[in-house]
CSV table of C-alpha atoms and ligand atoms in Angstrom, one decimal:
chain,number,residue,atom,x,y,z
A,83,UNK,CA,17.0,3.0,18.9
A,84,UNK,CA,17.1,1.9,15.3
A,85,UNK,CA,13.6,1.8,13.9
A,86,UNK,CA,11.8,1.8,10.5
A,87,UNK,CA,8.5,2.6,9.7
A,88,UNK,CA,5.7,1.1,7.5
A,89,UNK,CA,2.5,2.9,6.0
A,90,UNK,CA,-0.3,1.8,3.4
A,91,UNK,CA,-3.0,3.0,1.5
A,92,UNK,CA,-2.5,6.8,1.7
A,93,UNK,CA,-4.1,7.3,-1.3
A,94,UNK,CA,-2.3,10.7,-2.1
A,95,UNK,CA,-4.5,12.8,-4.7
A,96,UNK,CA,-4.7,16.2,-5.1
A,97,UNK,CA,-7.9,16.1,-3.9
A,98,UNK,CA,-7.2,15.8,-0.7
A,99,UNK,CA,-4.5,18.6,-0.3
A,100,UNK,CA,-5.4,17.6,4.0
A,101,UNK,CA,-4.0,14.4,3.8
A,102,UNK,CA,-0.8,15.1,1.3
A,103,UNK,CA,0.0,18.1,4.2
A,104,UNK,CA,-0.3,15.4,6.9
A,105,UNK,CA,1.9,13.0,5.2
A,106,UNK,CA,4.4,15.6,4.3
A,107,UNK,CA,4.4,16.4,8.1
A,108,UNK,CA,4.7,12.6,8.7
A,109,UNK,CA,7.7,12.3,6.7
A,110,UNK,CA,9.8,15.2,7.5
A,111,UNK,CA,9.0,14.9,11.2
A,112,UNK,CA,9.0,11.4,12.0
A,113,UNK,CA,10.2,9.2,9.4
A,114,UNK,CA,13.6,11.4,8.4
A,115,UNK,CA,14.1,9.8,12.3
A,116,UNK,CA,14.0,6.1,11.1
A,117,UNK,CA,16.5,3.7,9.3
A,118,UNK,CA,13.7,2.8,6.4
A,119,UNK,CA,10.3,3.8,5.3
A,120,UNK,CA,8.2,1.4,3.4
A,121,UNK,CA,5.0,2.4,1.6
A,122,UNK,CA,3.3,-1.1,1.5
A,123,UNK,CA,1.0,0.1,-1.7
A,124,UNK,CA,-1.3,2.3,-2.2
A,125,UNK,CA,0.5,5.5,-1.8
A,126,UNK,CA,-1.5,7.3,-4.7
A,127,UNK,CA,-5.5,7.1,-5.0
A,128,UNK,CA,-4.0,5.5,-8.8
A,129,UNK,CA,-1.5,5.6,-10.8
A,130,UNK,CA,-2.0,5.5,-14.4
A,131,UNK,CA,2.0,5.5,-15.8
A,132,UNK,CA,5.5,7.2,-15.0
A,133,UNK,CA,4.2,9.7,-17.3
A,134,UNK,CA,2.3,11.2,-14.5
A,135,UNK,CA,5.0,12.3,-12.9
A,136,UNK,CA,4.8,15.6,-14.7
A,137,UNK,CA,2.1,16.0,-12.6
A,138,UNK,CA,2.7,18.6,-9.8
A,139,UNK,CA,1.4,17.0,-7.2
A,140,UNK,CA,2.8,13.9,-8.3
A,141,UNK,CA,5.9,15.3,-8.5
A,142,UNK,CA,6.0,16.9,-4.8
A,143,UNK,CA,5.4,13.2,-3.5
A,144,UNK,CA,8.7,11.9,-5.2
A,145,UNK,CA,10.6,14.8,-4.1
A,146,UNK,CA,9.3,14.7,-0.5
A,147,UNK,CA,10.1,10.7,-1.0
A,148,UNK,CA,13.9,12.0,-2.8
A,149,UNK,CA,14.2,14.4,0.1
A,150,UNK,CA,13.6,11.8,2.7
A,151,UNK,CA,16.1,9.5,1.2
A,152,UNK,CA,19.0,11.9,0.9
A,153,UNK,CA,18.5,12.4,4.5
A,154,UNK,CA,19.8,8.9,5.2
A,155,UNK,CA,15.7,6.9,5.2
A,156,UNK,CA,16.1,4.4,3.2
A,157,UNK,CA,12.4,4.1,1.1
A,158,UNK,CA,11.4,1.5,-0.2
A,159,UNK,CA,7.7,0.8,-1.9
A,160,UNK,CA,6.0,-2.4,-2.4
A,161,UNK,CA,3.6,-1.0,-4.9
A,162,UNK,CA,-0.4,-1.6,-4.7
A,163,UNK,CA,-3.4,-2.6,-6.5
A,164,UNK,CA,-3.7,0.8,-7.3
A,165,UNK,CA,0.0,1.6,-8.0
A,166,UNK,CA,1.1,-1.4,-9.6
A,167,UNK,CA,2.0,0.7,-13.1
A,168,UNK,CA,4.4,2.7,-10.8
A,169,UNK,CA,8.0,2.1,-12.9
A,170,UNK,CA,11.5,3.0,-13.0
A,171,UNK,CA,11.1,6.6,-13.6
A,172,UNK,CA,8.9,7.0,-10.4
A,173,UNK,CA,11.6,5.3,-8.3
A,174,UNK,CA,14.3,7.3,-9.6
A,175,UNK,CA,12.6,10.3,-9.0
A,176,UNK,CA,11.9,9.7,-5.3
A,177,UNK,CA,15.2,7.8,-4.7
A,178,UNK,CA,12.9,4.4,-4.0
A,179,UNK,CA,13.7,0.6,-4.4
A,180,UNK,CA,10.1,-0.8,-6.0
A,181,UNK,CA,9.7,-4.1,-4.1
A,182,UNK,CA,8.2,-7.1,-5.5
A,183,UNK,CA,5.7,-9.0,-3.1
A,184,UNK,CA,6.0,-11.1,-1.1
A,185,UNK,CA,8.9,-9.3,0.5
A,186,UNK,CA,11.4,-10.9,3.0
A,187,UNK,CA,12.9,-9.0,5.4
A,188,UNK,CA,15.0,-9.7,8.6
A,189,UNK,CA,13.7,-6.8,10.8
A,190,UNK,CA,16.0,-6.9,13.8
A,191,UNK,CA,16.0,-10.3,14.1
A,192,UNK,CA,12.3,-10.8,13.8
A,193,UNK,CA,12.0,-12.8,9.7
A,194,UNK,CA,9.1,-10.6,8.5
A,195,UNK,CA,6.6,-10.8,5.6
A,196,UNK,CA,6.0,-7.9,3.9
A,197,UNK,CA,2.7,-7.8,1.2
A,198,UNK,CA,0.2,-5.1,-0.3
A,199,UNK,CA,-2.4,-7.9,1.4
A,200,UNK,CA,-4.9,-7.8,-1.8
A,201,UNK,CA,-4.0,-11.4,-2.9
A,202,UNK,CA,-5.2,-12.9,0.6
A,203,UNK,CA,-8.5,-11.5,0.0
A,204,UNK,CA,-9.0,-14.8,-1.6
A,205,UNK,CA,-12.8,-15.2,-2.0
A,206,UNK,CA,-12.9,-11.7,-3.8
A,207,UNK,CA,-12.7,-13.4,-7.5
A,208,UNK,CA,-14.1,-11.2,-10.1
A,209,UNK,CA,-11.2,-8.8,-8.5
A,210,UNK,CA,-8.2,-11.8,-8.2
A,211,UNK,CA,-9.5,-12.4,-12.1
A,212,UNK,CA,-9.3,-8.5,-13.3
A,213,UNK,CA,-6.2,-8.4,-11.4
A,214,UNK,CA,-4.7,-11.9,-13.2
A,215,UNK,CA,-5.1,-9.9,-16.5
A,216,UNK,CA,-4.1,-6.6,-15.4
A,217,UNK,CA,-0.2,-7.6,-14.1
A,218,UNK,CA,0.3,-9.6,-17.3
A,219,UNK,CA,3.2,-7.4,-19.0
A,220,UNK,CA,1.4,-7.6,-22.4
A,221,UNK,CA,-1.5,-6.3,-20.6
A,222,UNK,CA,0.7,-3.2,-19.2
A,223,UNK,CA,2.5,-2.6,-22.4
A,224,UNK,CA,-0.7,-2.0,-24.6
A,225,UNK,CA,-2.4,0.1,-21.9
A,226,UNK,CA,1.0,1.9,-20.8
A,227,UNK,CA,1.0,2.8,-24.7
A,228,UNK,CA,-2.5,4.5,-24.9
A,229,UNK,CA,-2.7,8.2,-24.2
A,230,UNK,CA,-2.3,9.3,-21.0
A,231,UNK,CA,-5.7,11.4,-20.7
A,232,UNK,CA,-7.3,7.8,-22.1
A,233,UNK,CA,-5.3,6.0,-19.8
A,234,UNK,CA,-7.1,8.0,-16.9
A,235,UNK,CA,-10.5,8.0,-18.0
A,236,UNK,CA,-10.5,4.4,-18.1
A,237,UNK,CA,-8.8,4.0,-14.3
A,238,UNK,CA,-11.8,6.5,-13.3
A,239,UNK,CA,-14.6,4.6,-15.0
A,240,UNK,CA,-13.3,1.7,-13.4
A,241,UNK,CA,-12.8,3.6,-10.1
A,242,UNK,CA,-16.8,3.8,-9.9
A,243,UNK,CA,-17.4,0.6,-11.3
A,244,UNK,CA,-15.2,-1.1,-8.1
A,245,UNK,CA,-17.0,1.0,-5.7
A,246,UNK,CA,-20.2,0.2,-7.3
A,247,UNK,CA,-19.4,-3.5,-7.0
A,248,UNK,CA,-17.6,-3.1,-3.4
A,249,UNK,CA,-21.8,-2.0,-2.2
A,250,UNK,CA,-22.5,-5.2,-3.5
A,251,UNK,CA,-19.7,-7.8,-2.0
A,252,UNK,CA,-20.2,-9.2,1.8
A,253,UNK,CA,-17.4,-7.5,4.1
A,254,UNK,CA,-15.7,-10.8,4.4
A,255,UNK,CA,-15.3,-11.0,1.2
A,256,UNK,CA,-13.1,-7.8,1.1
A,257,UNK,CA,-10.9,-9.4,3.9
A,258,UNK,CA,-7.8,-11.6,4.3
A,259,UNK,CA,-9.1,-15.2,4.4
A,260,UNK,CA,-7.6,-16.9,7.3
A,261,UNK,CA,-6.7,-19.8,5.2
A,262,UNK,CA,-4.7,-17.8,2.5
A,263,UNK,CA,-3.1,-16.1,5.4
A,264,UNK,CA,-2.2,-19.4,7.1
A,265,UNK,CA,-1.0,-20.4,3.8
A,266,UNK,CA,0.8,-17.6,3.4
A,267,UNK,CA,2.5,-17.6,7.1
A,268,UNK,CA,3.0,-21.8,6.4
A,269,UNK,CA,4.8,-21.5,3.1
A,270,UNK,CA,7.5,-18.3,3.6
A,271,UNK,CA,7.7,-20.2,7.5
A,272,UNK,CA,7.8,-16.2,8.3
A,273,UNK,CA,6.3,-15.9,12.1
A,274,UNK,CA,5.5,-11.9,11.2
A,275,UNK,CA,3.6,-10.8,8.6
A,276,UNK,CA,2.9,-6.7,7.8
A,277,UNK,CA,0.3,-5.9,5.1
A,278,UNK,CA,-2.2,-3.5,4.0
A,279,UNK,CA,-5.4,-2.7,1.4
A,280,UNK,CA,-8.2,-4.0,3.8
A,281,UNK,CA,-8.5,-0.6,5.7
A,282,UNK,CA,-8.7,-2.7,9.0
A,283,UNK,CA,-5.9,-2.0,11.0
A,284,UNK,CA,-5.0,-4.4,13.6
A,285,UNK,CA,-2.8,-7.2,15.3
A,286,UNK,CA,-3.4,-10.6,14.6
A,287,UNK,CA,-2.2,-13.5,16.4
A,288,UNK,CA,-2.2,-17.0,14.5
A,289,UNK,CA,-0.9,-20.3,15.8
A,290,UNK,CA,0.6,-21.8,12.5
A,291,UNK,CA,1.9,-25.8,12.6
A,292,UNK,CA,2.2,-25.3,16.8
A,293,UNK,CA,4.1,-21.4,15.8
A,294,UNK,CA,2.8,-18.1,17.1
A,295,UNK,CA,2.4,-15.7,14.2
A,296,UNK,CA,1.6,-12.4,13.9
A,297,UNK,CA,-0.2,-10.2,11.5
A,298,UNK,CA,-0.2,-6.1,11.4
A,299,UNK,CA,-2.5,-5.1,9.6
A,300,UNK,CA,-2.0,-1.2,8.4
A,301,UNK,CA,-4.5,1.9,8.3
A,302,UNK,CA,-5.7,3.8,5.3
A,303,UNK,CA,-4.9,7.4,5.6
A,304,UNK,CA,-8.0,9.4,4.1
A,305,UNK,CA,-9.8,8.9,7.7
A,306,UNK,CA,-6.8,9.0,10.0
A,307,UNK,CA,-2.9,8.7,9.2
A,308,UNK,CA,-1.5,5.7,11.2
A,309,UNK,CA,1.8,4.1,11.3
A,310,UNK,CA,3.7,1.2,11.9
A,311,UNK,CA,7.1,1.2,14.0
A,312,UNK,CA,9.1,-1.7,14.6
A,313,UNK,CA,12.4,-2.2,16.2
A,314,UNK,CA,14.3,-5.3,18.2
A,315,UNK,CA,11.6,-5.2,20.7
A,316,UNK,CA,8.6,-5.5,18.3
A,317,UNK,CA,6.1,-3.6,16.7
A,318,UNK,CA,4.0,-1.0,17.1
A,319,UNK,CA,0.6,1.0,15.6
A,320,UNK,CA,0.6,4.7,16.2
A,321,UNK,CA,-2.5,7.0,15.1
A,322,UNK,CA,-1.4,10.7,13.7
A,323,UNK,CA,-3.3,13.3,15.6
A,324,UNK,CA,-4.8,15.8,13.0
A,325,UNK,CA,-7.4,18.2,12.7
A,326,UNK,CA,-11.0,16.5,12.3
A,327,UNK,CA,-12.7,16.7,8.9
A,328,UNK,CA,-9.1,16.6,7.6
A,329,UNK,CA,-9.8,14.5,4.2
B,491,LP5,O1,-8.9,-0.1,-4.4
B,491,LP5,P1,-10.1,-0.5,-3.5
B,491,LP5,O2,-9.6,-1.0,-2.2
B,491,LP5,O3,-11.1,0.6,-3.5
B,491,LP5,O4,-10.8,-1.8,-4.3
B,491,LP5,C1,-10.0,-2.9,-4.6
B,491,LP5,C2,-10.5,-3.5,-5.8
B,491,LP5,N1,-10.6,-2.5,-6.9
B,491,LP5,C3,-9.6,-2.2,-7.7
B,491,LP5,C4,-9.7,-1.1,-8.7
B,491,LP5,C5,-9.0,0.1,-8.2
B,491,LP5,O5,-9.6,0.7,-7.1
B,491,LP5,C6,-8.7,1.1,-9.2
B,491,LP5,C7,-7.7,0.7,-10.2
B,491,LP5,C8,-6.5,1.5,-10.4
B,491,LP5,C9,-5.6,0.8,-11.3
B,491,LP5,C10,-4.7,1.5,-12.1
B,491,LP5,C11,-4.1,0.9,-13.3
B,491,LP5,C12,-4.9,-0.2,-14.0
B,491,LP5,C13,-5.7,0.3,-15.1
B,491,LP5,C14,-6.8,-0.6,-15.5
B,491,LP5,C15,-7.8,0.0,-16.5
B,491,LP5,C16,-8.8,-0.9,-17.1
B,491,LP5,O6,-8.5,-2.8,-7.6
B,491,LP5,C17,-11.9,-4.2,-5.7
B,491,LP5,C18,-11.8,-5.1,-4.5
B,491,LP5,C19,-11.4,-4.4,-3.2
B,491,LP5,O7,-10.1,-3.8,-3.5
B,491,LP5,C20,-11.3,-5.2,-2.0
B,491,LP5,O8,-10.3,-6.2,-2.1
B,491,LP5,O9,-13.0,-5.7,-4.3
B,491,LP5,O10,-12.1,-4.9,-6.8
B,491,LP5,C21,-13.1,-4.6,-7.7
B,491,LP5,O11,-14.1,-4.0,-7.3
B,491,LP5,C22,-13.0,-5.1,-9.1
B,491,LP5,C23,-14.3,-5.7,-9.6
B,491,LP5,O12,-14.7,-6.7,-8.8
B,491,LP5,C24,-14.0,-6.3,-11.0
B,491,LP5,C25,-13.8,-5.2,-12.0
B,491,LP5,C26,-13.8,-5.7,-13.4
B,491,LP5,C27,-13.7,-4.5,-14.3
B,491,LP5,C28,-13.4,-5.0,-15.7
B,491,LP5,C29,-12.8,-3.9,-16.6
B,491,LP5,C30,-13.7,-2.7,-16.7
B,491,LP5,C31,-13.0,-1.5,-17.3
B,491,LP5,C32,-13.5,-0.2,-16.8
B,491,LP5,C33,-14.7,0.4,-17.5
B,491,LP5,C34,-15.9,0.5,-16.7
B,492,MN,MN1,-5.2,-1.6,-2.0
């Protein structure tokens, strides 16, 4: 049956070599069987420029994604808060079409909403107002014409700084709001909604204006790969099995 698959916040660093092995598995094994893969953000733990791509374990990624592609999966990211600088170069090197959010889609029949799912975390505001000045393209262009090795030092500092400030922010905080999401579902008038970045994977059901909607919510891949699989009878969450104390 004609499927295609959806996955979020791997966070692929050569770090953790575990979870790059796992996704490689994921993708040669199971997604070379569906029509499309999207990556719905957050596919690298950051990415600082297409300059990286010299990078060797950047560069396996696009060629796993390249690979994938010539194989007849169409790929297709919708890039993250932590992927956002991802470009031209990076697409073409992994045979991808970079998706701007919110994303419409007609999956088999069902009008579906496709987002990284940072921007419904709408109470978080000291990270909606770093992120307001971060995707202006003035922004981009004087930081994608620093160094690259300065480039990177800053995305690590501010790495800490975010976790450091995550201690400090209530969980809901961190979460889709139910009112941006009902906003969300209200204005597209999109009964399906797929998403990412919270790290809380689930189905939601919401009743918008007397319509049942639902919400998938994607898993983060440095605890456990999951996946999303959808075809004309619906959708559904599969967990990778992998070797505990993978990282
Ligand atoms: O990613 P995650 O889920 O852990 O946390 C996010 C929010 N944090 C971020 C930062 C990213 O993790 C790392 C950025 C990679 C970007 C690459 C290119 C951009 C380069 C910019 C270089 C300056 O997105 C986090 C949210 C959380 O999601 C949940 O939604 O809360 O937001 C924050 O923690 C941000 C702070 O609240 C605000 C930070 C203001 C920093 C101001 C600039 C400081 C410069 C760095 C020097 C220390
Ligand atoms: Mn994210």
């Amino acid at each position: 049956m004609k499927h295609s698959l959806f996955v979020a916040d791997l966070h692929l660093c050569a770090e953790r070599p575990q979870t790059t092995r796992i996704f490689e598995d994921f993708v040669r094994r199971t997604a070379s069987g569906a029509e499309a893969l999207y990556i719905l953000g957050d596919l690298f733990e950051y990415w600082a420029g297409d300059d990286d791509l010299a990078d060797p374990h950047h560069a396996r990624i696009a060629q796993l994604l390249a690979e994938l592609s010539r194989g007849g999966t169409a790929v297709f990211i919708l890039p993250g808060n932590r992927d956002f600088l991802m470009g031209e170069a990076f697409a073409g090197a992994s045979h991808a079409r970079l998706l701007d959010e919110p994303v419409r889609i007609d999956l088999y029949g069902t009008p579906t909403l496709l987002m990284h799912g940072d921007t419904l975390c709408r109470d978080d505001t000291t990270y909606l107002a770093f992120r307001a000045m971060v995707r202006q393209p003035d922004w981009q262009a004087a930081f994608l014409a620093r160094p690259l090795a300065e480039r990177k030092a800053e995305i690590e500092a501010l790495r800490q700084q975010s976790e450091r400030d995550k201690q400090l922010k209530p969980a809901a905080q961190m979460d889709a709001h139910p009112d941006e999401v009902a906003t969300v579902l209200r204005e597209q008038g999109y009964p399906r909604l797929i998403h990412g970045h919270t790290h809380r994977p689930a189905r939601h059901l919401h009743r918008i204006d007397g319509r049942d909607c639902e919400r998938w919510v994607l898993g983060s891949w440095h605890e456990r790969g999951s996946y999303l699989r959808c075809d004309a009878a619906g959708c559904v969450a599969i967990q990778l099995n992998y070797f505990e104390g993978a990282r």
